[in-house]
mmCIF file of C-alpha atoms and ligand atoms in Angstrom:
data_model
loop_
_atom_site.group_PDB
_atom_site.id
_atom_site.type_symbol
_atom_site.label_atom_id
_atom_site.label_comp_id
_atom_site.label_asym_id
_atom_site.label_seq_id
_atom_site.Cartn_x
_atom_site.Cartn_y
_atom_site.Cartn_z
ATOM 1 C CA MET A 25 -26.370 -39.839 21.032
ATOM 2 C CA ASP A 26 -23.458 -38.449 23.272
ATOM 3 C CA MET A 27 -20.142 -37.521 22.309
ATOM 4 C CA GLN A 28 -18.623 -40.833 23.434
ATOM 5 C CA THR A 29 -20.745 -43.365 21.483
ATOM 6 C CA SER A 30 -20.717 -41.318 18.435
ATOM 7 C CA PHE A 31 -16.918 -41.432 18.434
ATOM 8 C CA LEU A 32 -16.974 -45.033 19.076
ATOM 9 C CA ASP A 33 -19.432 -45.542 16.074
ATOM 10 C CA ARG A 34 -17.146 -43.633 13.773
ATOM 11 C CA LEU A 35 -14.271 -45.635 14.823
ATOM 12 C CA PHE A 36 -16.254 -48.765 13.953
ATOM 13 C CA GLU A 37 -17.442 -47.402 10.779
ATOM 14 C CA SER A 38 -13.920 -46.425 9.514
ATOM 15 C CA GLY A 39 -12.470 -49.995 10.892
ATOM 16 C CA LEU A 40 -9.905 -48.158 12.983
ATOM 17 C CA LEU A 41 -11.372 -50.062 15.927
ATOM 18 C CA ILE A 42 -13.026 -53.266 15.582
ATOM 19 C CA ASP A 43 -16.117 -54.261 17.649
ATOM 20 C CA THR A 44 -15.920 -57.355 19.796
ATOM 21 C CA SER A 45 -19.575 -56.471 21.453
ATOM 22 C CA VAL A 46 -17.982 -56.286 24.682
ATOM 23 C CA ASP A 47 -17.376 -52.346 25.764
ATOM 24 C CA GLY A 48 -13.680 -51.537 26.295
ATOM 25 C CA LEU A 49 -12.420 -54.702 24.275
ATOM 26 C CA TYR A 50 -11.435 -53.817 20.566
ATOM 27 C CA GLY A 51 -9.637 -54.907 17.787
ATOM 28 C CA ARG A 52 -7.429 -52.476 16.142
ATOM 29 C CA SER A 53 -7.005 -51.764 12.222
ATOM 30 C CA GLY A 54 -3.507 -51.768 10.721
ATOM 31 C CA GLN A 55 -3.720 -47.807 10.402
ATOM 32 C CA PHE A 56 -4.504 -47.555 14.236
ATOM 33 C CA GLU A 57 -1.511 -49.645 15.006
ATOM 34 C CA ASP A 58 0.687 -47.779 12.626
ATOM 35 C CA VAL A 59 -0.022 -44.634 14.540
ATOM 36 C CA ILE A 60 0.899 -46.476 17.924
ATOM 37 C CA THR A 61 4.058 -47.911 16.472
ATOM 38 C CA ALA A 62 4.970 -44.329 15.119
ATOM 39 C CA PHE A 63 4.152 -42.827 18.429
ATOM 40 C CA GLU A 64 6.391 -45.366 20.235
ATOM 41 C CA ARG A 65 9.067 -44.377 17.868
ATOM 42 C CA LEU A 66 8.687 -40.751 18.782
ATOM 43 C CA ILE A 67 9.135 -41.842 22.381
ATOM 44 C CA ASP A 68 12.226 -43.719 21.920
ATOM 45 C CA LYS A 69 13.708 -40.594 20.010
ATOM 46 C CA VAL A 70 12.785 -38.249 22.984
ATOM 47 C CA GLY A 71 13.836 -40.827 25.772
ATOM 48 C CA GLY A 72 16.370 -43.172 23.756
ATOM 49 C CA ALA A 73 19.553 -41.323 25.153
ATOM 50 C CA ASP A 74 18.764 -41.570 28.633
ATOM 51 C CA GLY A 75 19.779 -45.206 28.274
ATOM 52 C CA ALA A 76 16.952 -47.079 30.234
ATOM 53 C CA GLU A 77 16.904 -50.789 30.525
ATOM 54 C CA ALA A 78 14.087 -52.134 28.361
ATOM 55 C CA MET A 79 12.126 -55.102 29.507
ATOM 56 C CA ARG A 80 8.989 -56.621 28.160
ATOM 57 C CA PHE A 81 6.666 -58.633 30.324
ATOM 58 C CA PRO A 82 3.471 -60.727 29.153
ATOM 59 C CA PRO A 83 0.105 -59.140 29.808
ATOM 60 C CA GLY A 84 -0.243 -61.484 32.965
ATOM 61 C CA MET A 85 1.786 -61.159 36.289
ATOM 62 C CA ASN A 86 2.643 -63.604 38.936
ATOM 63 C CA ARG A 87 -0.264 -63.798 41.091
ATOM 64 C CA ALA A 88 1.851 -63.548 44.591
ATOM 65 C CA PHE A 89 3.667 -60.434 43.506
ATOM 66 C CA PHE A 90 0.157 -58.898 42.456
ATOM 67 C CA GLU A 91 -1.057 -59.890 46.162
ATOM 68 C CA LYS A 92 1.955 -58.317 47.709
ATOM 69 C CA SER A 93 1.604 -55.129 45.772
ATOM 70 C CA GLY A 94 -1.424 -54.410 47.615
ATOM 71 C CA TYR A 95 -3.477 -53.827 44.269
ATOM 72 C CA MET A 96 -6.618 -55.453 45.974
ATOM 73 C CA LYS A 97 -6.609 -52.751 48.825
ATOM 74 C CA SER A 98 -6.639 -49.947 46.664
ATOM 75 C CA PHE A 99 -8.442 -50.892 43.431
ATOM 76 C CA PRO A 100 -10.398 -54.261 43.846
ATOM 77 C CA GLN A 101 -12.937 -52.847 41.452
ATOM 78 C CA LEU A 102 -10.504 -52.917 38.714
ATOM 79 C CA ALA A 103 -8.591 -56.290 39.059
ATOM 80 C CA GLY A 104 -8.859 -59.067 36.734
ATOM 81 C CA THR A 105 -7.578 -62.687 37.424
ATOM 82 C CA VAL A 106 -6.967 -65.536 35.333
ATOM 83 C CA HIS A 107 -9.020 -68.373 36.533
ATOM 84 C CA SER A 108 -9.044 -72.098 34.642
ATOM 85 C CA PHE A 109 -10.877 -75.397 34.846
ATOM 86 C CA CYS A 110 -9.124 -77.888 37.277
ATOM 87 C CA GLY A 111 -11.706 -80.359 37.861
ATOM 88 C CA SER A 112 -12.297 -84.242 37.235
ATOM 89 C CA GLU A 113 -14.225 -85.765 34.142
ATOM 90 C CA LEU A 114 -17.492 -85.464 36.225
ATOM 91 C CA ASP A 115 -16.976 -81.942 36.829
ATOM 92 C CA HIS A 116 -16.572 -81.411 33.285
ATOM 93 C CA VAL A 117 -19.753 -83.226 32.605
ATOM 94 C CA SER A 118 -21.628 -80.694 34.685
ATOM 95 C CA LEU A 119 -19.544 -77.933 33.184
ATOM 96 C CA LEU A 120 -20.974 -78.540 29.959
ATOM 97 C CA GLN A 121 -24.462 -79.098 31.387
ATOM 98 C CA CYS A 122 -24.428 -75.678 32.701
ATOM 99 C CA MET A 123 -23.114 -74.189 29.451
ATOM 100 C CA GLU A 124 -25.747 -76.251 27.347
ATOM 101 C CA VAL A 125 -28.767 -74.758 29.485
ATOM 102 C CA GLY A 126 -27.247 -71.135 29.842
ATOM 103 C CA GLU A 127 -26.173 -71.504 33.675
ATOM 104 C CA ASP A 128 -23.018 -70.186 35.053
ATOM 105 C CA TRP A 129 -20.518 -72.474 34.069
ATOM 106 C CA THR A 130 -17.668 -70.184 35.842
ATOM 107 C CA LYS A 131 -18.197 -71.192 39.345
ATOM 108 C CA GLY A 132 -16.076 -74.194 39.419
ATOM 109 C CA GLN A 133 -13.197 -72.325 37.989
ATOM 110 C CA GLU A 134 -9.714 -72.003 40.085
ATOM 111 C CA ALA A 135 -7.452 -69.064 40.386
ATOM 112 C CA THR A 136 -4.348 -69.661 38.528
ATOM 113 C CA ASP A 137 -0.872 -68.227 39.443
ATOM 114 C CA ILE A 138 -1.565 -65.539 36.868
ATOM 115 C CA VAL A 139 -3.436 -62.339 37.211
ATOM 116 C CA LEU A 140 -3.777 -59.578 34.307
ATOM 117 C CA THR A 141 -1.125 -57.075 34.592
ATOM 118 C CA PRO A 142 -2.851 -53.773 35.930
ATOM 119 C CA ALA A 143 -0.210 -51.321 35.115
ATOM 120 C CA ALA A 144 3.080 -51.955 32.811
ATOM 121 C CA CYS A 145 5.351 -51.169 35.886
ATOM 122 C CA TYR A 146 3.692 -53.989 38.159
ATOM 123 C CA PRO A 147 5.888 -56.918 37.386
ATOM 124 C CA LEU A 148 9.236 -54.609 37.312
ATOM 125 C CA TYR A 149 9.617 -54.148 41.118
ATOM 126 C CA PRO A 150 10.063 -57.626 42.352
ATOM 127 C CA THR A 151 12.174 -58.298 39.289
ATOM 128 C CA VAL A 152 14.629 -55.423 40.267
ATOM 129 C CA ALA A 153 14.476 -56.298 43.936
ATOM 130 C CA LYS A 154 15.838 -59.808 43.056
ATOM 131 C CA ARG A 155 18.968 -58.659 41.894
ATOM 132 C CA GLY A 156 20.094 -56.647 45.065
ATOM 133 C CA ASN A 157 20.925 -53.129 45.799
ATOM 134 C CA LEU A 158 20.643 -50.820 42.891
ATOM 135 C CA PRO A 159 23.922 -49.213 41.517
ATOM 136 C CA LYS A 160 25.211 -45.832 42.186
ATOM 137 C CA THR A 161 23.272 -44.452 39.400
ATOM 138 C CA GLY A 162 19.919 -45.683 40.300
ATOM 139 C CA GLY A 163 17.813 -47.651 37.943
ATOM 140 C CA LEU A 164 15.839 -46.521 34.721
ATOM 141 C CA PHE A 165 13.639 -49.061 32.918
ATOM 142 C CA ASP A 166 11.649 -48.828 29.732
ATOM 143 C CA LEU A 167 8.403 -50.768 29.862
ATOM 144 C CA GLN A 168 5.359 -51.746 27.597
ATOM 145 C CA SER A 169 2.394 -53.923 28.259
ATOM 146 C CA TYR A 170 -1.143 -54.358 27.419
ATOM 147 C CA CYS A 171 -2.818 -53.736 31.118
ATOM 148 C CA PHE A 172 -6.431 -55.079 32.223
ATOM 149 C CA ARG A 173 -8.937 -52.640 34.080
ATOM 150 C CA HIS A 174 -12.663 -53.950 34.624
ATOM 151 C CA GLU A 175 -13.980 -50.688 33.674
ATOM 152 C CA PRO A 176 -16.447 -51.232 30.661
ATOM 153 C CA SER A 177 -17.391 -48.000 28.926
ATOM 154 C CA LYS A 178 -18.735 -46.537 25.820
ATOM 155 C CA ASP A 179 -16.188 -44.203 25.757
ATOM 156 C CA PRO A 180 -13.381 -45.423 23.347
ATOM 157 C CA ALA A 181 -10.715 -43.919 25.532
ATOM 158 C CA ARG A 182 -11.685 -46.111 28.562
ATOM 159 C CA GLN A 183 -10.846 -49.638 27.504
ATOM 160 C CA GLN A 184 -10.217 -52.679 29.348
ATOM 161 C CA LEU A 185 -7.359 -54.158 27.772
ATOM 162 C CA PHE A 186 -5.052 -51.173 26.573
ATOM 163 C CA ARG A 187 -1.164 -50.529 26.222
ATOM 164 C CA MET A 188 0.703 -48.434 28.579
ATOM 165 C CA ARG A 189 4.281 -47.676 27.968
ATOM 166 C CA GLU A 190 6.570 -46.522 30.918
ATOM 167 C CA TYR A 191 9.401 -45.175 31.995
ATOM 168 C CA VAL A 192 10.192 -46.112 35.816
ATOM 169 C CA CYS A 193 13.122 -44.309 37.625
ATOM 170 C CA MET A 194 14.507 -45.589 41.033
ATOM 171 C CA GLY A 195 17.061 -43.525 43.040
ATOM 172 C CA THR A 196 17.173 -40.624 45.676
ATOM 173 C CA GLU A 197 14.125 -38.526 46.033
ATOM 174 C CA GLU A 198 15.974 -35.648 44.041
ATOM 175 C CA HIS A 199 16.817 -38.079 41.292
ATOM 176 C CA VAL A 200 13.298 -39.662 40.634
ATOM 177 C CA THR A 201 11.574 -36.247 41.150
ATOM 178 C CA ASP A 202 13.622 -34.842 38.573
ATOM 179 C CA PHE A 203 12.991 -37.482 36.115
ATOM 180 C CA ARG A 204 9.485 -36.797 36.685
ATOM 181 C CA GLN A 205 9.533 -33.321 35.969
ATOM 182 C CA ARG A 206 11.539 -33.591 32.786
ATOM 183 C CA TRP A 207 9.084 -36.158 31.530
ATOM 184 C CA MET A 208 6.010 -33.568 32.249
ATOM 185 C CA ASP A 209 8.261 -31.143 30.092
ATOM 186 C CA ARG A 210 9.033 -33.567 27.452
ATOM 187 C CA GLY A 211 5.401 -34.749 27.331
ATOM 188 C CA VAL A 212 3.977 -31.276 26.782
ATOM 189 C CA GLU A 213 6.528 -30.920 24.077
ATOM 190 C CA MET A 214 5.815 -34.071 22.431
ATOM 191 C CA MET A 215 2.082 -33.510 22.264
ATOM 192 C CA LYS A 216 2.721 -29.783 20.995
ATOM 193 C CA GLN A 217 4.725 -30.956 17.946
ATOM 194 C CA LEU A 218 1.656 -33.540 17.452
ATOM 195 C CA GLY A 219 -0.730 -30.539 17.096
ATOM 196 C CA LEU A 220 -2.569 -31.464 20.628
ATOM 197 C CA GLU A 221 -3.623 -29.073 23.006
ATOM 198 C CA VAL A 222 -2.618 -30.444 26.598
ATOM 199 C CA VAL A 223 -2.896 -29.396 30.286
ATOM 200 C CA ILE A 224 -1.245 -30.857 33.051
ATOM 201 C CA ASP A 225 -3.016 -31.097 36.334
ATOM 202 C CA VAL A 226 -2.592 -32.946 39.541
ATOM 203 C CA ALA A 227 -4.653 -35.979 39.717
ATOM 204 C CA ASN A 228 -5.497 -38.936 41.892
ATOM 205 C CA ASP A 229 -5.884 -42.711 41.285
ATOM 206 C CA PRO A 230 -9.617 -44.186 41.742
ATOM 207 C CA PHE A 231 -8.873 -45.692 45.277
ATOM 208 C CA PHE A 232 -11.805 -47.852 46.239
ATOM 209 C CA GLY A 233 -14.349 -47.112 49.095
ATOM 210 C CA ARG A 234 -14.653 -45.019 51.739
ATOM 211 C CA GLY A 235 -11.206 -45.647 52.937
ATOM 212 C CA GLY A 236 -9.919 -44.750 49.439
ATOM 213 C CA LYS A 237 -11.168 -41.252 49.932
ATOM 214 C CA MET A 238 -8.331 -40.695 52.454
ATOM 215 C CA MET A 239 -5.838 -42.103 50.076
ATOM 216 C CA VAL A 240 -7.215 -39.763 47.248
ATOM 217 C CA ASN A 241 -6.683 -36.711 49.559
ATOM 218 C CA ASN A 242 -3.410 -37.348 50.682
ATOM 219 C CA GLN A 243 -2.223 -38.394 46.988
ATOM 220 C CA ARG A 244 -3.604 -35.069 45.784
ATOM 221 C CA ASP A 245 -2.236 -32.959 49.011
ATOM 222 C CA GLN A 246 1.203 -34.159 48.295
ATOM 223 C CA ASN A 247 1.396 -33.811 44.229
ATOM 224 C CA LEU A 248 2.141 -37.409 44.184
ATOM 225 C CA LYS A 249 0.366 -37.772 40.742
ATOM 226 C CA PHE A 250 0.271 -35.509 37.647
ATOM 227 C CA GLU A 251 -1.695 -36.319 34.313
ATOM 228 C CA LEU A 252 -1.195 -34.819 31.086
ATOM 229 C CA LEU A 253 -4.785 -34.261 29.742
ATOM 230 C CA ILE A 254 -6.111 -33.733 26.085
ATOM 231 C CA PRO A 255 -9.923 -33.321 25.339
ATOM 232 C CA ILE A 256 -11.206 -36.237 23.373
ATOM 233 C CA THR A 257 -14.825 -37.041 23.634
ATOM 234 C CA SER A 258 -15.199 -33.851 26.105
ATOM 235 C CA ALA A 259 -14.015 -30.460 26.186
ATOM 236 C CA ALA A 260 -14.866 -29.821 29.785
ATOM 237 C CA LYS A 261 -13.438 -33.166 31.164
ATOM 238 C CA PRO A 262 -10.541 -33.715 29.189
ATOM 239 C CA THR A 263 -8.729 -37.480 29.138
ATOM 240 C CA ALA A 264 -5.630 -38.220 31.025
ATOM 241 C CA CYS A 265 -2.996 -39.434 28.080
ATOM 242 C CA MET A 266 0.051 -39.493 30.241
ATOM 243 C CA SER A 267 0.655 -39.780 34.139
ATOM 244 C CA PHE A 268 3.483 -38.995 36.072
ATOM 245 C CA ASN A 269 3.591 -40.633 39.619
ATOM 246 C CA TYR A 270 5.945 -40.362 42.400
ATOM 247 C CA HIS A 271 5.648 -43.139 44.962
ATOM 248 C CA GLN A 272 7.994 -41.804 47.510
ATOM 249 C CA ASP A 273 10.010 -44.661 49.207
ATOM 250 C CA SER A 274 6.687 -46.719 49.353
ATOM 251 C CA PHE A 275 7.389 -49.180 46.485
ATOM 252 C CA GLY A 276 11.105 -49.194 47.814
ATOM 253 C CA LEU A 277 9.872 -50.187 51.356
ATOM 254 C CA LYS A 278 7.306 -52.774 49.951
ATOM 255 C CA TRP A 279 9.822 -54.478 47.525
ATOM 256 C CA ASP A 280 13.367 -53.804 49.412
ATOM 257 C CA LEU A 281 14.665 -51.639 46.877
ATOM 258 C CA SER A 282 17.927 -50.193 48.159
ATOM 259 C CA LEU A 283 20.276 -47.901 46.682
ATOM 260 C CA GLU A 284 24.031 -48.712 46.711
ATOM 261 C CA ASP A 285 24.575 -47.225 50.418
ATOM 262 C CA GLY A 286 21.925 -49.238 51.803
ATOM 263 C CA SER A 287 18.847 -46.598 51.932
ATOM 264 C CA VAL A 288 15.487 -47.135 50.399
ATOM 265 C CA ALA A 289 14.974 -46.231 47.047
ATOM 266 C CA HIS A 290 12.609 -43.814 46.010
ATOM 267 C CA THR A 291 10.586 -44.496 42.943
ATOM 268 C CA ALA A 292 8.702 -42.686 40.192
ATOM 269 C CA CYS A 293 7.026 -43.875 37.025
ATOM 270 C CA VAL A 294 5.662 -41.910 33.804
ATOM 271 C CA GLY A 295 3.048 -43.895 31.693
ATOM 272 C CA PHE A 296 1.756 -43.186 28.199
ATOM 273 C CA GLY A 297 -1.530 -44.417 27.393
ATOM 274 C CA LEU A 298 -0.959 -45.537 23.800
ATOM 275 C CA GLU A 299 -4.558 -46.001 22.829
ATOM 276 C CA ARG A 300 -5.405 -42.790 24.208
ATOM 277 C CA ILE A 301 -2.756 -40.788 22.464
ATOM 278 C CA ALA A 302 -3.710 -42.512 18.789
ATOM 279 C CA LEU A 303 -7.576 -41.617 19.685
ATOM 280 C CA ALA A 304 -6.709 -38.255 20.557
ATOM 281 C CA LEU A 305 -4.777 -37.790 17.331
ATOM 282 C CA LEU A 306 -7.457 -38.990 15.549
ATOM 283 C CA HIS A 307 -10.188 -37.023 17.032
ATOM 284 C CA HIS A 308 -8.006 -33.853 16.398
ATOM 285 C CA HIS A 309 -6.655 -34.468 12.835
ATOM 286 C CA GLY A 310 -9.358 -36.737 11.260
ATOM 287 C CA LEU A 311 -9.928 -40.401 11.010
ATOM 288 C CA ASP A 312 -7.470 -40.790 7.971
ATOM 289 C CA THR A 313 -3.921 -40.410 8.827
ATOM 290 C CA VAL A 314 -3.171 -39.401 5.134
ATOM 291 C CA GLU A 315 -5.008 -36.280 5.493
ATOM 292 C CA TRP A 316 -3.257 -35.266 9.030
ATOM 293 C CA PRO A 317 -1.118 -32.028 8.994
ATOM 294 C CA GLU A 318 2.167 -32.414 7.517
ATOM 295 C CA SER A 319 4.106 -31.275 10.722
ATOM 296 C CA VAL A 320 2.218 -34.047 12.534
ATOM 297 C CA ARG A 321 2.885 -36.550 9.966
ATOM 298 C CA LYS A 322 6.595 -35.526 9.870
ATOM 299 C CA ALA A 323 6.922 -35.633 13.624
ATOM 300 C CA LEU A 324 5.393 -39.243 13.549
ATOM 301 C CA TRP A 325 6.744 -40.810 10.353
ATOM 302 C CA GLY A 326 9.650 -38.458 9.549
HETATM 303 P P1 LIG B 420 -2.696 -44.871 35.384
HETATM 304 O O1 LIG B 420 -1.704 -45.721 36.092
HETATM 305 O O2 LIG B 420 -4.030 -44.754 35.809
HETATM 306 O O3 LIG B 420 -1.849 -43.223 35.803
HETATM 307 O O4 LIG B 420 -2.672 -44.989 33.814
HETATM 308 C C1 LIG B 420 -1.515 -44.865 32.946
HETATM 309 C C2 LIG B 420 -1.873 -44.352 31.664
HETATM 310 O O5 LIG B 420 -2.874 -45.280 31.047
HETATM 311 C C3 LIG B 420 -3.098 -43.005 31.785
HETATM 312 O O6 LIG B 420 -2.551 -41.817 31.914
HETATM 313 C C4 LIG B 420 -4.001 -43.296 30.421
HETATM 314 O O7 LIG B 420 -3.213 -42.866 29.530
HETATM 315 C C5 LIG B 420 -3.790 -44.749 30.459
HETATM 316 N N1 LIG B 420 -5.030 -45.551 30.818
HETATM 317 C C6 LIG B 420 -5.378 -45.697 32.016
HETATM 318 N N2 LIG B 420 -6.650 -46.424 32.144
HETATM 319 C C7 LIG B 420 -7.112 -46.379 31.047
HETATM 320 C C8 LIG B 420 -8.202 -47.141 30.192
HETATM 321 N N3 LIG B 420 -9.168 -47.754 30.902
HETATM 322 N N4 LIG B 420 -8.053 -47.307 28.654
HETATM 323 C C9 LIG B 420 -7.114 -46.599 28.182
HETATM 324 N N5 LIG B 420 -6.072 -46.123 28.664
HETATM 325 C C10 LIG B 420 -6.211 -46.115 30.113
HETATM 326 ZN ZN1 LIG B 421 3.520 -47.185 36.824
#
């Protein structure tokens, strides 16, 4: 049995994750949630004084905004859309017949105005754009959302519905790259406090297809994405538990985000993969949080 499956089985056996028979779709126990709540409190403690504006969106977003974001150009393989039955009574009868005989009943489903949120920051840009120019100090936002990515896997750290906590910064190039550097330093410090061994490395998003290769090279050459990696199910291939993204002015241009003087805003976002961080802690310190080292418990629960 490989490391991923055996860790997943141990998580099921301990009840920390709850099997739904779909890879990457899990229930979570009270103890698992307690770790996430405590870690989010630590994020608040570290980042709270920055005065970010908190916003919480549901795990679905406006399909029109999603279309405009260009997500389907870059990551069509990961996207999830919400479809519903919109037919007549006759259509309903044939739908039920299909279900009865085990045929595909989903073909007649129609797209709704909602798609599943792919990253916590996606609903933010159009929201901020609607407000008009950003104030002199730029923008700083605190987000958290369940996100969907269609990447079924036996690796418990690769889920299809998972939570991302994010800070998003909007301003000048210098302002947002300083923000990103500050969170790289803070991220390393936070994980050290939690007894986790980390490395930061340049990274790329999984752009689709042959055209995507160019995007990957561009992103890496320009150091636009870094990840904070922690070994979970493989020492050789540690897992990205945080990411630090500099979008240059691409979102500013796309969404018409302007600074006070009318120039295009640069943006950066920092994302914490909350389930991954909980799993890293459980993997390193054991499945019973009561047994975790005192220093780690203190950092999380005071
Ligand atoms: P990304 O937008 O891909 O940089 O994702 C932000 C953060 O979310 C990553 O650094 C991970 O910690 C986390 N993440 C991304 N994909 C998954 C997934 N499939 N399952 C769990 N966490 C994920
Ligand atoms: Zn983001």
